Coordinates of C-alpha atoms in Angstrom, one line a residue:
M801 CA -54.1 79.9 119.5
E802 CA -55.4 81.9 122.6
Y803 CA -53.1 82.6 125.3
R804 CA -53.9 83.2 128.9
Y805 CA -52.3 84.5 132.2
L806 CA -50.9 81.8 134.4
G807 CA -52.2 82.7 137.8
R808 CA -52.0 86.1 139.2
S809 CA -48.4 86.3 137.1
G810 CA -47.9 88.6 134.0
L811 CA -47.1 85.5 131.8
K812 CA -49.2 84.7 129.1
V813 CA -48.8 80.9 128.0
S814 CA -50.5 79.3 125.0
T815 CA -53.7 77.2 126.1
L816 CA -51.7 74.2 124.7
T817 CA -48.2 73.4 126.2
M818 CA -45.9 71.3 124.4
G819 CA -45.3 67.7 126.4
T820 CA -42.2 65.9 125.8
M821 CA -42.5 63.0 127.9
T822 CA -42.3 60.9 124.6
F823 CA -38.7 62.6 124.0
G824 CA -35.8 60.1 124.6
G825 CA -37.4 56.6 125.2
A826 CA -34.8 55.8 127.7
G827 CA -35.8 53.1 130.7
K828 CA -39.5 53.5 131.8
F829 CA -40.3 56.2 129.3
A830 CA -39.8 54.0 126.0
A831 CA -43.6 53.0 127.1
V832 CA -44.2 56.2 126.5
G833 CA -42.6 57.2 123.4
K834 CA -39.3 57.1 121.8
T835 CA -38.9 60.4 119.8
D836 CA -35.0 61.1 118.4
V837 CA -33.9 64.4 117.8
A838 CA -34.9 64.6 114.3
D839 CA -38.6 63.6 114.9
A840 CA -38.6 66.1 118.1
R841 CA -37.0 69.1 115.8
R842 CA -40.3 68.4 113.4
L843 CA -42.7 68.2 116.2
I844 CA -41.5 71.1 118.3
D845 CA -41.1 73.2 114.8
L846 CA -44.9 71.7 114.3
C847 CA -45.9 73.1 117.6
L848 CA -44.4 76.4 117.4
D849 CA -45.8 77.0 113.9
A850 CA -49.2 76.7 115.6
G851 CA -48.7 79.5 118.3
I852 CA -47.5 76.8 121.2
N853 CA -45.1 79.1 123.5
L854 CA -44.5 76.8 126.3
I855 CA -42.7 73.5 125.9
D856 CA -42.7 71.1 129.3
T857 CA -40.4 68.5 130.6
A858 CA -38.5 67.0 133.7
N859 CA -35.3 66.1 134.9
V860 CA -36.7 62.7 135.4
Y861 CA -37.9 62.2 131.5
S862 CA -35.8 59.3 130.1
N863 CA -33.1 59.9 132.5
G864 CA -32.7 63.6 131.2
M865 CA -32.7 62.7 127.6
S866 CA -35.9 64.8 127.2
E867 CA -34.3 68.0 128.3
E868 CA -31.5 67.2 126.2
I869 CA -33.2 66.7 122.9
I870 CA -34.9 70.1 123.7
G871 CA -32.1 71.6 124.2
E872 CA -30.0 70.5 121.1
V873 CA -33.0 71.4 118.7
L874 CA -33.7 74.8 120.4
G875 CA -29.9 75.5 120.1
G876 CA -29.5 77.9 123.1
K877 CA -31.9 80.1 121.3
R878 CA -35.3 81.2 122.2
K879 CA -37.1 80.9 119.2
N880 CA -40.5 82.4 118.8
D881 CA -39.9 83.6 122.5
V882 CA -40.6 79.9 123.6
L883 CA -40.9 79.5 127.3
I884 CA -39.3 76.3 128.7
A885 CA -40.8 74.6 132.0
S886 CA -39.0 71.5 133.8
K887 CA -39.3 69.7 137.1
A888 CA -37.5 68.3 140.0
R889 CA -38.1 65.7 142.9
M890 CA -38.4 62.0 141.7
K891 CA -35.4 59.5 142.2
V892 CA -32.4 60.4 139.6
G893 CA -30.0 57.9 141.0
P894 CA -29.0 55.6 143.8
G895 CA -27.6 57.9 146.1
P896 CA -29.6 59.0 149.4
N897 CA -29.7 62.5 148.4
D898 CA -30.8 61.7 144.5
E899 CA -34.5 62.6 145.2
G900 CA -36.8 64.6 147.2
L901 CA -37.0 68.4 147.8
S902 CA -33.9 69.5 149.6
R903 CA -31.8 72.7 148.7
H904 CA -29.3 70.1 147.9
H905 CA -31.3 68.1 145.6
L906 CA -33.2 70.9 144.1
I907 CA -30.2 73.2 143.3
R908 CA -28.1 70.8 142.0
E909 CA -30.7 69.3 139.5
C910 CA -31.7 72.8 138.6
E911 CA -28.0 73.6 137.2
R912 CA -27.8 69.9 136.1
S913 CA -31.3 70.9 134.1
L914 CA -29.9 74.0 132.9
K915 CA -26.7 72.2 131.3
R916 CA -29.0 69.8 129.5
L917 CA -31.4 72.5 128.1
N918 CA -28.6 74.6 127.0
T919 CA -29.9 77.5 128.4
D920 CA -29.3 79.9 131.4
V921 CA -32.8 80.0 133.1
I922 CA -36.1 78.0 133.2
D923 CA -38.9 79.9 133.0
I924 CA -41.1 77.7 135.6
Y925 CA -39.6 75.4 137.6
F926 CA -42.1 72.6 139.2
L927 CA -41.5 70.7 142.5
H928 CA -42.3 67.6 140.6
E929 CA -44.3 65.6 143.8
W930 CA -44.5 66.3 147.8
D931 CA -41.9 65.5 149.9
G932 CA -43.1 65.0 153.6
R933 CA -39.7 64.5 155.1
T934 CA -38.1 67.6 154.2
P935 CA -38.9 70.9 155.9
L936 CA -41.2 72.9 153.5
E937 CA -39.1 75.8 154.8
E938 CA -36.1 74.5 153.1
T939 CA -37.7 73.9 150.0
M940 CA -39.2 77.3 149.3
A941 CA -35.9 78.9 150.7
A942 CA -34.2 76.6 148.1
L943 CA -36.6 78.1 145.1
D944 CA -35.9 81.5 146.4
A945 CA -32.5 81.5 145.9
L946 CA -32.7 79.7 142.5
V947 CA -34.9 83.1 141.5
A948 CA -32.3 85.1 143.2
Q949 CA -29.5 83.5 141.2
G950 CA -31.2 84.4 137.9
K951 CA -31.5 80.5 137.3
V952 CA -35.3 80.0 137.5
R953 CA -38.2 82.9 137.0
Y954 CA -41.7 81.4 138.3
V955 CA -42.2 78.4 140.4
G956 CA -45.0 76.0 140.8
C957 CA -46.0 72.6 142.1
S958 CA -47.2 69.6 140.8
N959 CA -49.5 66.8 142.3
F960 CA -49.4 68.9 145.7
S961 CA -52.2 68.2 148.0
G962 CA -54.7 71.1 148.9
W963 CA -53.2 71.5 152.2
H964 CA -49.9 71.1 151.1
I965 CA -50.5 73.7 148.6
M966 CA -51.8 76.5 151.1
K967 CA -48.8 75.4 153.6
A968 CA -46.3 76.2 150.7
L969 CA -48.3 79.5 150.0
G970 CA -48.3 80.8 153.3
I971 CA -44.5 80.1 154.0
A972 CA -44.0 82.0 150.9
E973 CA -45.6 84.8 152.4
R974 CA -44.1 85.2 155.4
H975 CA -40.4 84.8 154.4
N976 CA -41.1 87.1 151.4
H977 CA -40.3 83.9 148.8
P978 CA -41.4 83.7 145.3
R979 CA -45.0 82.5 145.4
F980 CA -46.5 79.7 143.2
I981 CA -47.8 81.0 140.1
T982 CA -49.1 77.6 138.8
Q983 CA -49.8 73.9 139.5
Q984 CA -49.8 71.4 137.2
I985 CA -52.5 68.5 138.0
H986 CA -54.0 65.7 136.4
Y987 CA -57.5 66.4 135.7
T988 CA -59.6 64.5 132.9
L989 CA -63.4 64.2 132.3
E990 CA -62.6 60.7 133.8
A991 CA -60.5 61.8 136.8
R992 CA -62.4 65.0 138.2
E993 CA -61.2 64.8 142.0
A994 CA -59.5 68.2 141.1
E995 CA -62.5 69.6 141.4
Y996 CA -62.6 69.0 145.4
E997 CA -59.9 70.7 146.3
L998 CA -57.2 71.7 143.7
L999 CA -59.2 73.9 141.6
P1000 CA -60.9 75.7 144.4
V1001 CA -57.6 76.6 145.9
S1002 CA -56.5 78.0 142.4
V1003 CA -59.5 80.0 142.0
D1004 CA -59.3 81.3 145.9
Q1005 CA -55.6 81.9 145.4
G1006 CA -55.3 82.7 142.1
L1007 CA -53.0 79.9 140.8
G1008 CA -53.0 78.9 137.0
V1009 CA -53.6 75.5 136.5
M1010 CA -51.7 73.3 133.8
V1011 CA -53.1 69.6 133.0
W1012 CA -50.9 66.7 132.4
S1013 CA -52.1 63.5 130.7
P1014 CA -55.7 65.5 129.4
L1015 CA -56.7 62.7 127.5
A1016 CA -56.0 60.1 130.7
G1017 CA -52.9 58.4 128.6
G1018 CA -54.8 58.3 125.3
L1019 CA -58.3 56.3 127.1
L1020 CA -60.2 59.5 126.2
S1021 CA -58.7 60.0 122.4
G1022 CA -61.4 58.1 120.8
K1023 CA -59.3 55.2 119.7
Y1024 CA -60.5 52.6 122.1
S1025 CA -63.1 50.9 123.6
R1026 CA -64.6 48.7 125.8
D1027 CA -62.9 45.5 124.1
Q1028 CA -59.5 47.1 123.5
E1029 CA -56.6 48.4 126.1
T1030 CA -54.7 51.4 125.1
A1031 CA -51.4 51.3 123.7
R1032 CA -49.7 52.4 127.1
Q1033 CA -51.5 49.9 129.0
L1034 CA -50.5 47.1 126.7
S1035 CA -47.0 48.6 127.3
G1036 CA -46.9 48.4 131.1
W1037 CA -47.7 52.1 131.7
H1038 CA -50.7 52.2 134.4
E1039 CA -51.0 56.0 134.7
P1040 CA -53.8 56.9 135.5
P1041 CA -55.6 54.2 137.5
I1042 CA -58.9 53.4 136.2
R1043 CA -61.3 52.6 139.4
D1044 CA -64.4 52.4 137.4
E1045 CA -64.2 50.8 133.8
D1046 CA -67.9 50.8 133.3
R1047 CA -68.2 54.7 134.0
L1048 CA -65.1 55.6 131.6
W1049 CA -66.5 53.7 128.7
R1050 CA -69.7 56.1 129.4
I1051 CA -67.7 59.2 129.3
V1052 CA -66.3 57.8 125.9
D1053 CA -69.4 56.7 124.5
A1054 CA -70.7 60.4 125.3
L1055 CA -67.4 62.0 123.9
N1056 CA -67.6 59.9 120.6
S1057 CA -71.5 61.0 120.2
I1058 CA -70.8 64.4 120.5
A1059 CA -67.4 64.3 118.2
K1060 CA -69.5 62.1 115.4
E1061 CA -72.0 65.3 115.6
R1062 CA -69.4 67.8 115.4
N1063 CA -67.4 66.2 112.7
V1064 CA -64.0 66.5 114.8
S1065 CA -62.3 63.9 116.8
S1066 CA -63.3 62.9 120.3
A1067 CA -59.6 64.0 121.8
Q1068 CA -60.4 67.6 120.9
I1069 CA -63.9 67.4 122.5
A1070 CA -62.1 66.1 125.8
L1071 CA -59.5 69.0 125.6
A1072 CA -62.3 71.7 124.8
W1073 CA -64.3 70.7 127.5
L1074 CA -60.9 71.0 130.0
L1075 CA -60.4 74.3 128.5
G1076 CA -63.7 75.7 129.4
R1077 CA -62.9 74.6 133.5
P1078 CA -62.2 77.4 136.2
A1079 CA -58.8 78.3 136.8
V1080 CA -57.5 76.1 133.5
S1081 CA -54.9 78.0 131.9
T1082 CA -53.1 75.3 129.6
L1083 CA -53.3 71.6 128.8
V1084 CA -49.8 69.6 128.3
I1085 CA -50.5 67.7 125.0
G1086 CA -47.9 64.9 124.1
G1087 CA -47.9 62.8 121.1
R1088 CA -45.6 60.3 119.5
N1089 CA -46.1 61.5 115.5
E1090 CA -47.6 65.0 113.8
A1091 CA -51.0 63.6 113.3
Q1092 CA -51.5 63.1 116.9
F1093 CA -50.1 66.9 117.5
K1094 CA -52.3 68.2 115.0
D1095 CA -55.6 66.6 116.0
N1096 CA -54.9 68.0 119.5
I1097 CA -53.8 71.5 118.2
A1098 CA -57.2 71.8 116.6
A1099 CA -58.8 71.8 120.4
A1100 CA -57.7 75.4 120.9
S1101 CA -60.3 76.5 118.3
L1102 CA -63.2 74.3 119.3
A1103 CA -66.0 75.8 121.6
L1104 CA -68.3 73.6 122.9
S1105 CA -72.1 74.5 123.4
E1106 CA -73.9 75.0 126.8
D1107 CA -75.7 71.5 126.0
E1108 CA -72.7 69.7 125.1
R1109 CA -71.3 70.5 128.2
K1110 CA -74.1 69.5 130.0
R1111 CA -74.0 66.3 128.9
L1112 CA -70.7 65.6 129.5
D1113 CA -71.0 66.8 132.9
A1114 CA -73.9 64.7 133.8
V1115 CA -72.0 61.4 132.6
S1116 CA -68.9 62.2 134.3
L1117 CA -69.7 64.1 137.9
P1118 CA -67.8 63.0 140.8
P1119 CA -69.7 61.9 144.2
V1120 CA -70.0 64.9 146.6
I1121 CA -68.1 63.3 149.3
Y1122 CA -67.9 65.1 152.8
P1123 CA -67.8 67.9 154.2
Y1124 CA -68.9 69.1 150.8
W1125 CA -72.2 67.4 150.8
H1126 CA -72.8 68.8 154.2
Q1127 CA -72.0 72.6 153.1
Q1128 CA -74.1 71.8 149.7
A1129 CA -76.9 71.4 152.0
T1130 CA -76.7 73.6 154.5
A1131 CA -74.4 76.6 153.5
H1132 CA -75.2 77.0 149.9
R1133 CA -76.6 80.8 150.3
S1134 CA -73.4 81.8 151.3
F1135 CA -70.8 80.1 148.4
G1136 CA -68.1 81.9 147.0
E1137 CA -66.7 81.8 143.7
A1138 CA -64.2 79.0 144.7
D1139 CA -66.9 76.8 146.4
L1140 CA -68.7 77.0 143.3
V1141 CA -66.2 74.6 141.2
L1142 CA -68.1 71.7 142.9
D1143 CA -71.4 73.1 143.4
R1144 CA -74.3 70.8 142.8
T1145 CA -77.1 73.0 144.2
S1146 CA -79.2 74.8 141.2
P1147 CA -81.1 76.7 141.5
R1148 CA -80.1 78.6 144.7
S1149 CA -82.3 81.5 146.5

């Protein structure tokens, strides 16, 4: 297992992170999985034995059951020095303050998560989603308080836009608050929108990138074709949205072709492609059983050739939208490292 620094922090994380959205199976999350304590124990042991050192969860997963299961399995002990990441922002109750990024909500939910996780500290605490109605100064001050109190070690954001991230970083610098060390985003061969702003921001500002749902909810696993729907879709789970089905299946065809040539799964090819992208630190992998985890874990040691990457890039490139097409036509000779994430000009002189 390879370990990478998470952004500009000194924290090293495995290139694969164990995702636990399948733990619990309560409410809408039953559509994703129903892993109980016994099965979770086996899966966690499998991941730790493979060298994974980060477990990702959230307060909203199965109404807190995911955190409770992790807390019970780990028993309050940092087995093999495992790191825990959790999140808050989403609606967790009927009250007016049961969602958002207010000081009230964040501090209360962090304390509840600590109790469920049976631990004194959360290693990485994420703002799970943007909240445009709460002053960002209040949110960043709340994170500062949690770090100062020793309840949180590092902070990050998830599902923010580029300007949201830059505003938060500016406030953190101005007030000497803890800075985001990472963002957690959706990014796959099928969904490459992150290359417009989110990956360039990470390169420029030194943020690590954790990728959630790196197989697009199973669509890139190699198990599904044009005439089949994924298990999640059949059960009513509609993330991520697919806007161009023909393009999706062309990507799947390319994955399947390379996988067949390499005698590995399509899922491994899709994950290996992501691990070679700029700023990507770790991929959050989930699964309902040991076979799925074992297959995904094998991707950590798979290296794609330049030709294989070109084939995958060619079938999945996103359109160059404004202002990037104008910049690439007139300013490409002055591009920096962050600009090159989306660069379509080759060769340059």
